[in-house]
Short mmCIF file of C-alpha atoms and ligand atoms in Angstrom, two decimals:
data_model
loop_
_atom_site.label_atom_id
_atom_site.label_comp_id
_atom_site.label_asym_id
_atom_site.label_seq_id
_atom_site.Cartn_x
_atom_site.Cartn_y
_atom_site.Cartn_z
CA MET A 98 70.89 -60.35 -79.68
CA VAL A 99 70.50 -58.69 -76.29
CA LYS A 100 67.54 -60.44 -74.66
CA SER A 101 65.31 -58.19 -72.62
CA ALA A 102 61.99 -58.36 -70.82
CA VAL A 103 61.22 -54.94 -72.31
CA CYS A 104 61.17 -56.41 -75.84
CA ASP A 105 58.80 -59.20 -74.76
CA LEU A 106 56.58 -56.79 -72.83
CA LEU A 107 56.10 -54.36 -75.71
CA GLY A 108 56.65 -56.51 -78.78
CA ILE A 109 59.63 -54.49 -80.02
CA ARG A 110 62.92 -55.72 -81.47
CA TYR A 111 65.39 -53.51 -79.59
CA PRO A 112 64.91 -52.26 -75.98
CA VAL A 113 65.57 -48.65 -77.04
CA PHE A 114 63.10 -45.85 -76.28
CA GLN A 115 63.29 -42.43 -77.90
CA GLY A 116 62.72 -39.82 -75.19
CA GLY A 117 59.55 -37.75 -75.27
CA MET A 118 61.14 -34.38 -75.99
CA ALA A 119 58.65 -31.49 -75.92
CA TRP A 120 58.20 -29.70 -79.29
CA ILE A 121 60.67 -32.17 -80.85
CA ALA A 122 59.38 -35.73 -80.63
CA ASP A 123 56.58 -35.63 -83.19
CA GLY A 124 54.74 -38.38 -85.07
CA ARG A 125 57.36 -38.52 -87.81
CA LEU A 126 60.32 -39.03 -85.49
CA ALA A 127 58.42 -41.51 -83.32
CA ALA A 128 57.37 -43.56 -86.35
CA ALA A 129 60.96 -43.68 -87.66
CA VAL A 130 62.23 -45.00 -84.32
CA SER A 131 59.46 -47.60 -84.08
CA GLU A 132 60.02 -48.70 -87.69
CA GLY A 133 63.67 -49.11 -86.73
CA GLY A 134 62.69 -51.59 -84.03
CA GLY A 135 62.79 -49.30 -80.98
CA LEU A 136 59.92 -47.51 -79.27
CA GLY A 137 59.11 -44.11 -80.77
CA ILE A 138 57.42 -41.74 -78.34
CA ILE A 139 55.38 -38.65 -79.21
CA ALA A 140 55.89 -35.82 -76.73
CA ALA A 141 52.82 -33.94 -75.57
CA GLY A 142 54.81 -31.23 -73.77
CA ASN A 143 52.40 -28.36 -73.11
CA ALA A 144 50.42 -29.00 -76.32
CA PRO A 145 46.64 -29.54 -76.37
CA GLY A 146 44.97 -32.91 -76.97
CA SER A 147 44.18 -32.04 -80.61
CA TYR A 148 47.91 -31.74 -81.45
CA VAL A 149 48.71 -35.05 -79.78
CA ARG A 150 45.84 -36.82 -81.58
CA GLU A 151 47.08 -35.48 -84.92
CA GLN A 152 50.64 -36.68 -84.22
CA ILE A 153 49.44 -40.13 -83.14
CA ARG A 154 47.55 -40.44 -86.42
CA ILE A 155 50.59 -39.29 -88.41
CA ALA A 156 52.72 -41.93 -86.66
CA LYS A 157 50.12 -44.64 -87.19
CA GLY A 158 50.05 -43.74 -90.89
CA LEU A 159 53.81 -44.37 -91.07
CA THR A 160 54.17 -47.50 -88.96
CA GLN A 161 52.15 -50.43 -87.68
CA LYS A 162 54.63 -51.00 -84.87
CA PRO A 163 53.96 -49.96 -81.26
CA ILE A 164 54.27 -46.27 -80.41
CA GLY A 165 54.13 -44.33 -77.18
CA VAL A 166 52.98 -40.93 -75.95
CA ASN A 167 54.84 -38.99 -73.27
CA ILE A 168 52.71 -36.90 -70.96
CA MET A 169 54.44 -34.03 -69.21
CA LEU A 170 52.52 -33.81 -65.96
CA LEU A 171 53.23 -30.11 -65.33
CA SER A 172 51.28 -29.25 -68.49
CA PRO A 173 47.90 -27.55 -68.06
CA CYS A 174 46.68 -29.94 -70.79
CA ALA A 175 47.87 -33.15 -69.07
CA GLY A 176 44.33 -34.39 -68.26
CA GLU A 177 43.07 -33.78 -71.78
CA VAL A 178 46.12 -35.47 -73.32
CA ALA A 179 45.74 -38.42 -70.94
CA ARG A 180 42.24 -38.97 -72.38
CA VAL A 181 43.47 -38.68 -75.98
CA ALA A 182 46.12 -41.35 -75.35
CA ALA A 183 43.40 -43.67 -74.00
CA GLU A 184 40.98 -42.92 -76.86
CA GLU A 185 43.62 -43.42 -79.55
CA ARG A 186 44.80 -46.64 -77.86
CA VAL A 187 48.51 -46.07 -78.15
CA GLN A 188 50.42 -49.07 -76.84
CA VAL A 189 52.49 -47.18 -74.28
CA VAL A 190 52.22 -44.03 -72.17
CA THR A 191 55.31 -42.64 -70.49
CA THR A 192 55.08 -39.76 -68.03
CA GLY A 193 57.50 -37.11 -66.83
CA ALA A 194 57.94 -34.40 -64.23
CA GLY A 195 55.43 -35.64 -61.69
CA ASN A 196 53.16 -38.32 -60.27
CA PRO A 197 50.71 -39.89 -62.76
CA SER A 198 48.70 -41.99 -60.22
CA LYS A 199 45.37 -40.33 -60.92
CA TYR A 200 45.47 -41.32 -64.61
CA MET A 201 46.72 -44.89 -64.22
CA GLU A 202 43.30 -46.55 -64.01
CA GLU A 203 42.02 -44.85 -67.19
CA TRP A 204 45.11 -45.97 -69.14
CA ARG A 205 45.08 -49.49 -67.81
CA ALA A 206 41.39 -49.82 -68.68
CA ALA A 207 42.32 -48.87 -72.27
CA GLY A 208 44.93 -51.66 -72.32
CA ILE A 209 47.82 -49.21 -72.32
CA ARG A 210 51.16 -50.05 -70.72
CA VAL A 211 52.15 -47.22 -68.40
CA ILE A 212 55.87 -46.56 -67.97
CA PRO A 213 56.53 -43.54 -65.75
CA VAL A 214 59.82 -41.71 -65.40
CA VAL A 215 61.00 -41.91 -61.81
CA ALA A 216 63.80 -39.82 -60.35
CA SER A 217 63.82 -41.30 -56.83
CA VAL A 218 63.45 -44.60 -54.99
CA ALA A 219 60.22 -43.41 -53.30
CA MET A 220 58.60 -42.71 -56.67
CA ALA A 221 59.81 -46.07 -58.01
CA LYS A 222 58.10 -47.87 -55.10
CA LEU A 223 54.89 -45.87 -55.51
CA MET A 224 54.68 -46.47 -59.26
CA THR A 225 55.35 -50.20 -58.77
CA ARG A 226 52.36 -50.34 -56.36
CA CYS A 227 50.16 -48.27 -58.72
CA GLY A 228 50.37 -50.78 -61.57
CA ALA A 229 53.12 -49.47 -63.85
CA SER A 230 54.36 -51.99 -66.44
CA ALA A 231 57.98 -50.84 -66.26
CA LEU A 232 59.90 -47.82 -64.93
CA ILE A 233 62.21 -45.33 -66.62
CA ALA A 234 64.97 -44.37 -64.16
CA GLU A 235 66.22 -41.05 -65.49
CA GLY A 236 69.35 -39.48 -64.05
CA GLY A 237 70.20 -35.79 -64.06
CA GLU A 238 72.66 -36.10 -66.96
CA SER A 239 69.60 -35.91 -69.18
CA GLY A 240 68.33 -32.87 -71.00
CA GLY A 241 65.20 -31.07 -69.90
CA HIS A 242 63.65 -31.43 -66.46
CA VAL A 243 66.15 -33.09 -64.13
CA GLY A 244 66.04 -34.75 -60.73
CA GLU A 245 68.86 -34.79 -58.15
CA LEU A 246 70.41 -38.19 -58.76
CA THR A 247 72.71 -39.34 -61.53
CA THR A 248 71.95 -42.35 -63.72
CA MET A 249 74.83 -44.30 -62.18
CA VAL A 250 73.31 -43.88 -58.72
CA LEU A 251 69.61 -44.04 -59.56
CA VAL A 252 69.39 -47.10 -61.84
CA PRO A 253 70.73 -49.73 -59.40
CA GLN A 254 68.70 -48.32 -56.50
CA VAL A 255 65.50 -48.42 -58.56
CA CYS A 256 66.31 -51.98 -59.70
CA ASP A 257 66.69 -52.96 -56.05
CA VAL A 258 63.14 -51.92 -55.08
CA THR A 259 61.10 -53.18 -58.03
CA ASP A 260 60.49 -56.40 -59.92
CA LEU A 261 59.43 -54.41 -62.98
CA PRO A 262 61.80 -54.00 -65.91
CA VAL A 263 63.81 -50.77 -65.56
CA ILE A 264 64.75 -48.57 -68.49
CA GLY A 265 67.87 -46.50 -67.83
CA ALA A 266 67.93 -42.91 -69.10
CA GLY A 267 70.16 -39.86 -68.83
CA GLY A 268 73.65 -39.67 -70.28
CA ILE A 269 73.27 -42.57 -72.71
CA ALA A 270 74.16 -41.95 -76.34
CA ASP A 271 76.08 -44.98 -77.58
CA GLY A 272 76.63 -48.68 -77.03
CA ARG A 273 78.94 -48.07 -74.06
CA GLY A 274 76.18 -46.23 -72.24
CA VAL A 275 73.66 -48.94 -73.13
CA ALA A 276 76.00 -51.66 -71.88
CA ALA A 277 76.64 -49.71 -68.67
CA ALA A 278 72.90 -49.34 -68.02
CA PHE A 279 72.44 -53.10 -68.50
CA VAL A 280 75.30 -53.85 -66.13
CA LEU A 281 73.58 -51.61 -63.53
CA GLY A 282 70.47 -53.79 -63.86
CA ALA A 283 68.43 -52.02 -66.53
CA GLN A 284 66.66 -54.05 -69.22
CA GLY A 285 66.26 -51.17 -71.62
CA VAL A 286 67.44 -47.64 -72.33
CA GLN A 287 65.94 -44.31 -73.30
CA LEU A 288 67.92 -41.91 -75.48
CA GLY A 289 66.90 -38.31 -76.05
CA THR A 290 69.79 -36.11 -77.11
CA ARG A 291 71.17 -38.71 -79.54
CA PHE A 292 67.90 -38.59 -81.48
CA LEU A 293 68.24 -34.82 -81.97
CA SER A 294 70.66 -35.79 -84.74
CA ALA A 295 68.20 -38.15 -86.43
CA ALA A 296 67.47 -37.34 -90.06
CA GLU A 297 63.75 -37.52 -89.22
CA CYS A 298 64.08 -35.04 -86.34
CA SER A 299 62.72 -31.76 -87.62
CA ILE A 300 64.33 -29.28 -85.22
CA HIS A 301 65.73 -26.04 -86.66
CA PRO A 302 69.08 -26.62 -88.47
CA ALA A 303 70.79 -24.23 -86.02
CA TYR A 304 69.70 -26.51 -83.12
CA LYS A 305 71.11 -29.61 -84.85
CA GLU A 306 74.34 -27.80 -85.58
CA LYS A 307 74.72 -26.74 -81.94
CA ILE A 308 74.33 -30.37 -80.85
CA LEU A 309 76.87 -31.61 -83.40
CA LYS A 310 79.37 -28.95 -82.25
CA ALA A 311 78.77 -29.41 -78.52
CA THR A 312 81.64 -30.09 -76.11
CA ASP A 313 81.76 -31.80 -72.72
CA LEU A 314 80.94 -28.78 -70.53
CA CYS A 315 78.40 -27.27 -72.88
CA THR A 316 75.23 -27.80 -70.79
CA MET A 317 74.00 -26.18 -67.59
CA VAL A 318 71.03 -26.42 -65.26
CA THR A 319 68.78 -23.41 -64.73
CA GLY A 320 65.39 -23.02 -63.08
CA LYS A 321 66.18 -24.38 -59.62
CA ARG A 322 64.84 -21.26 -57.92
CA LEU A 323 61.31 -21.84 -59.23
CA GLY A 324 61.53 -25.55 -58.46
CA HIS A 325 61.79 -26.86 -62.04
CA PRO A 326 65.46 -27.40 -62.86
CA VAL A 327 66.08 -27.83 -66.57
CA ARG A 328 69.29 -28.84 -68.38
CA SER A 329 70.01 -27.04 -71.64
CA LEU A 330 72.90 -25.89 -73.80
CA ARG A 331 74.92 -23.07 -72.22
CA THR A 332 73.74 -20.44 -74.69
CA ARG A 333 73.31 -16.72 -74.34
CA PHE A 334 69.70 -17.34 -73.20
CA ALA A 335 70.70 -19.88 -70.53
CA ARG A 336 73.37 -17.55 -69.14
CA ASP A 337 70.97 -14.58 -69.14
CA TYR A 338 68.37 -16.68 -67.35
CA ALA A 339 70.88 -17.83 -64.72
CA LYS A 340 71.95 -14.22 -64.17
CA ALA A 341 68.32 -13.15 -63.70
CA GLU A 342 67.65 -16.12 -61.42
CA PHE A 343 70.50 -15.32 -59.05
CA GLY A 344 70.30 -11.56 -59.53
CA GLY A 345 66.97 -11.10 -57.80
CA ALA A 346 64.59 -11.01 -60.77
CA SER A 347 60.95 -11.52 -59.77
CA ASP A 348 59.28 -14.90 -60.26
CA GLU A 349 57.02 -13.27 -62.87
CA ALA A 350 60.03 -11.94 -64.82
CA LEU A 351 61.63 -15.41 -64.82
CA GLU A 352 58.41 -17.03 -65.97
CA ALA A 353 58.08 -14.45 -68.76
CA MET A 354 61.63 -15.26 -69.97
CA ALA A 355 60.91 -19.00 -70.01
CA THR A 356 57.52 -18.80 -71.71
CA GLY A 357 57.86 -19.91 -75.33
CA ALA A 358 61.61 -20.48 -74.99
CA LEU A 359 61.50 -24.16 -76.04
CA ARG A 360 59.47 -23.33 -79.13
CA ARG A 361 61.83 -20.50 -80.07
CA ALA A 362 64.78 -22.90 -79.97
CA VAL A 363 63.11 -25.76 -81.84
CA GLN A 364 61.29 -23.80 -84.53
CA GLU A 365 63.38 -20.64 -84.90
CA GLY A 366 66.85 -21.69 -83.71
CA ASP A 367 66.78 -18.44 -81.69
CA GLU A 368 70.08 -18.21 -79.79
CA GLU A 369 69.08 -15.06 -77.90
CA LYS A 370 65.70 -16.15 -76.53
CA GLY A 371 65.47 -19.89 -77.17
CA CYS A 372 66.09 -22.68 -74.66
CA PHE A 373 68.01 -25.54 -76.36
CA LEU A 374 67.35 -28.55 -74.16
CA ALA A 375 70.18 -31.10 -74.31
CA GLY A 376 71.77 -33.73 -72.12
CA GLN A 377 75.39 -33.86 -70.97
CA ILE A 378 76.05 -36.45 -73.64
CA ALA A 379 75.55 -33.90 -76.46
CA ALA A 380 79.30 -33.82 -77.11
CA MET A 381 79.17 -37.47 -78.16
CA VAL A 382 76.60 -36.88 -80.88
CA LYS A 383 78.75 -36.74 -83.99
CA LYS A 384 76.64 -36.95 -87.13
CA GLU A 385 73.17 -36.85 -88.58
CA GLN A 386 71.83 -40.31 -89.47
CA PRO A 387 68.48 -42.09 -89.86
CA ALA A 388 66.76 -42.88 -86.55
CA ALA A 389 66.68 -46.58 -87.42
CA ASP A 390 70.49 -46.58 -87.79
CA ILE A 391 70.86 -45.01 -84.34
CA VAL A 392 68.71 -47.73 -82.75
CA ARG A 393 70.56 -50.56 -84.49
CA GLU A 394 74.02 -49.06 -84.04
CA VAL A 395 73.77 -48.49 -80.27
CA MET A 396 72.44 -52.01 -79.70
CA GLU A 397 75.09 -53.64 -81.92
CA GLU A 398 77.81 -51.75 -80.03
CA ALA A 399 76.27 -52.77 -76.70
CA GLU A 400 76.05 -56.42 -77.74
CA GLU A 401 79.68 -56.44 -78.71
CA ILE A 402 80.70 -54.91 -75.35
CA LEU A 403 78.42 -57.11 -73.25
CA GLY A 404 79.67 -60.17 -75.14
CA ARG A 405 83.23 -59.55 -74.00
CA THR A 406 82.64 -58.43 -70.40
CA SER A 407 84.15 -61.73 -69.26
CA GLN A 408 87.55 -60.23 -70.19
CA TRP A 409 87.64 -58.73 -66.69
CA VAL A 410 87.53 -62.05 -64.94
CA SER A 411 90.25 -64.70 -65.19
O1 TUI B 189 60.09 -34.62 -67.82
C1 TUI B 189 61.23 -34.79 -68.17
N1 TUI B 189 61.88 -33.91 -68.95
C2 TUI B 189 61.37 -32.71 -69.39
S1 TUI B 189 59.82 -32.10 -69.11
C3 TUI B 189 60.17 -30.72 -69.95
S2 TUI B 189 59.06 -29.42 -70.17
C4 TUI B 189 59.28 -28.45 -68.79
N2 TUI B 189 59.09 -27.17 -68.96
C5 TUI B 189 59.25 -26.33 -67.92
C6 TUI B 189 59.55 -26.78 -66.67
C7 TUI B 189 59.77 -28.09 -66.48
C8 TUI B 189 59.63 -28.94 -67.56
C9 TUI B 189 61.43 -30.79 -70.43
N3 TUI B 189 62.06 -31.90 -70.12
N4 TUI B 189 61.92 -35.90 -67.81
C10 TUI B 189 61.35 -36.90 -66.99
C11 TUI B 189 61.61 -36.62 -65.56
N5 TUI B 189 60.68 -36.76 -64.65
N6 TUI B 189 62.74 -36.25 -65.00
C12 TUI B 189 62.52 -36.16 -63.65
C13 TUI B 189 61.20 -36.51 -63.45
C14 TUI B 189 60.44 -36.60 -62.25
C15 TUI B 189 60.64 -35.71 -61.20
C16 TUI B 189 59.83 -35.80 -60.07
C17 TUI B 189 59.46 -37.58 -62.16
C18 TUI B 189 58.67 -37.67 -61.03
C19 TUI B 189 58.86 -36.79 -60.01
O2 TUI B 189 58.04 -36.91 -58.95
C20 TUI B 189 57.95 -35.84 -58.05
C21 TUI B 189 56.64 -35.94 -57.34
O3 TUI B 189 56.66 -36.42 -56.20
O4 TUI B 189 55.63 -35.57 -57.94
#
């Protein structure tokens, strides 16, 4: 067994988080991951508090194990969702795309462990001071909203400035990635794209198929001009958006293109107008399988690799 402070902290068997993917990570997927011994996380995305409450209750009906809620801080509903997480007493809140300081006290008072995503050393230091229980260091190989630094560069630097357990994220899809994150100093990992292939992940079949057919150069980053870079599959929509972005389209026109694009990908599989978020590791996602198998498989692979790292030293 890989021993990790993250397992002790949260009472989970494997130090594997399922990323809080907007429109995708619902109560059913989160429960399947938690039942499998990892930490399932319900994504709030831009959804209202009522949706998040419903998904928490669905998850709690399917598992007694700890679950988390991810709060996307750019959402207009972030404050409302923050309250729902506290009222429903989920065990863990993770945050993304911003600074959650103003909510920390409310969550801590509800006994919730707060584990923010950090994309820089400065944010890692701030969150350590603000009472986070652990940090997710997410590199720009990930899908969705991305920071500047890669996982390889970010994880060790975050580990160097905090005594909290660090969860590595971005570009991890199998045991090799897990082992690499541990060697860099992480005590846990978060996987997003790999869970798109989970049997319990209810994205449109066309989305799943695109992930299973993806190749190494199949993602791109758009949205830098408006200050919210996002990694997605290089589809017709992504290329059209990039053309508009660099071709002088107005901010309003870009915002209109992006509005509803995640939902169109997840629910309709719409190649023309949907934004299929995915990390650079998509090409390594080979088959559909139960979420619990993904959790167990990546940790068994990692254990095997970490167990023979001494091969390098004579
Ligand atoms: O949040 C994510 N991934 C996401 S959010 C999302 S929805 C979205 N829709 C439109 C525009 C933007 C996003 C899809 N995928 N990952 C966690 C993450 N957080 N990555 C990077 C960060 C981050 C960046 C800056 C965390 C903190 C931060 O702090 C900046 C500051 O000083 O506030």
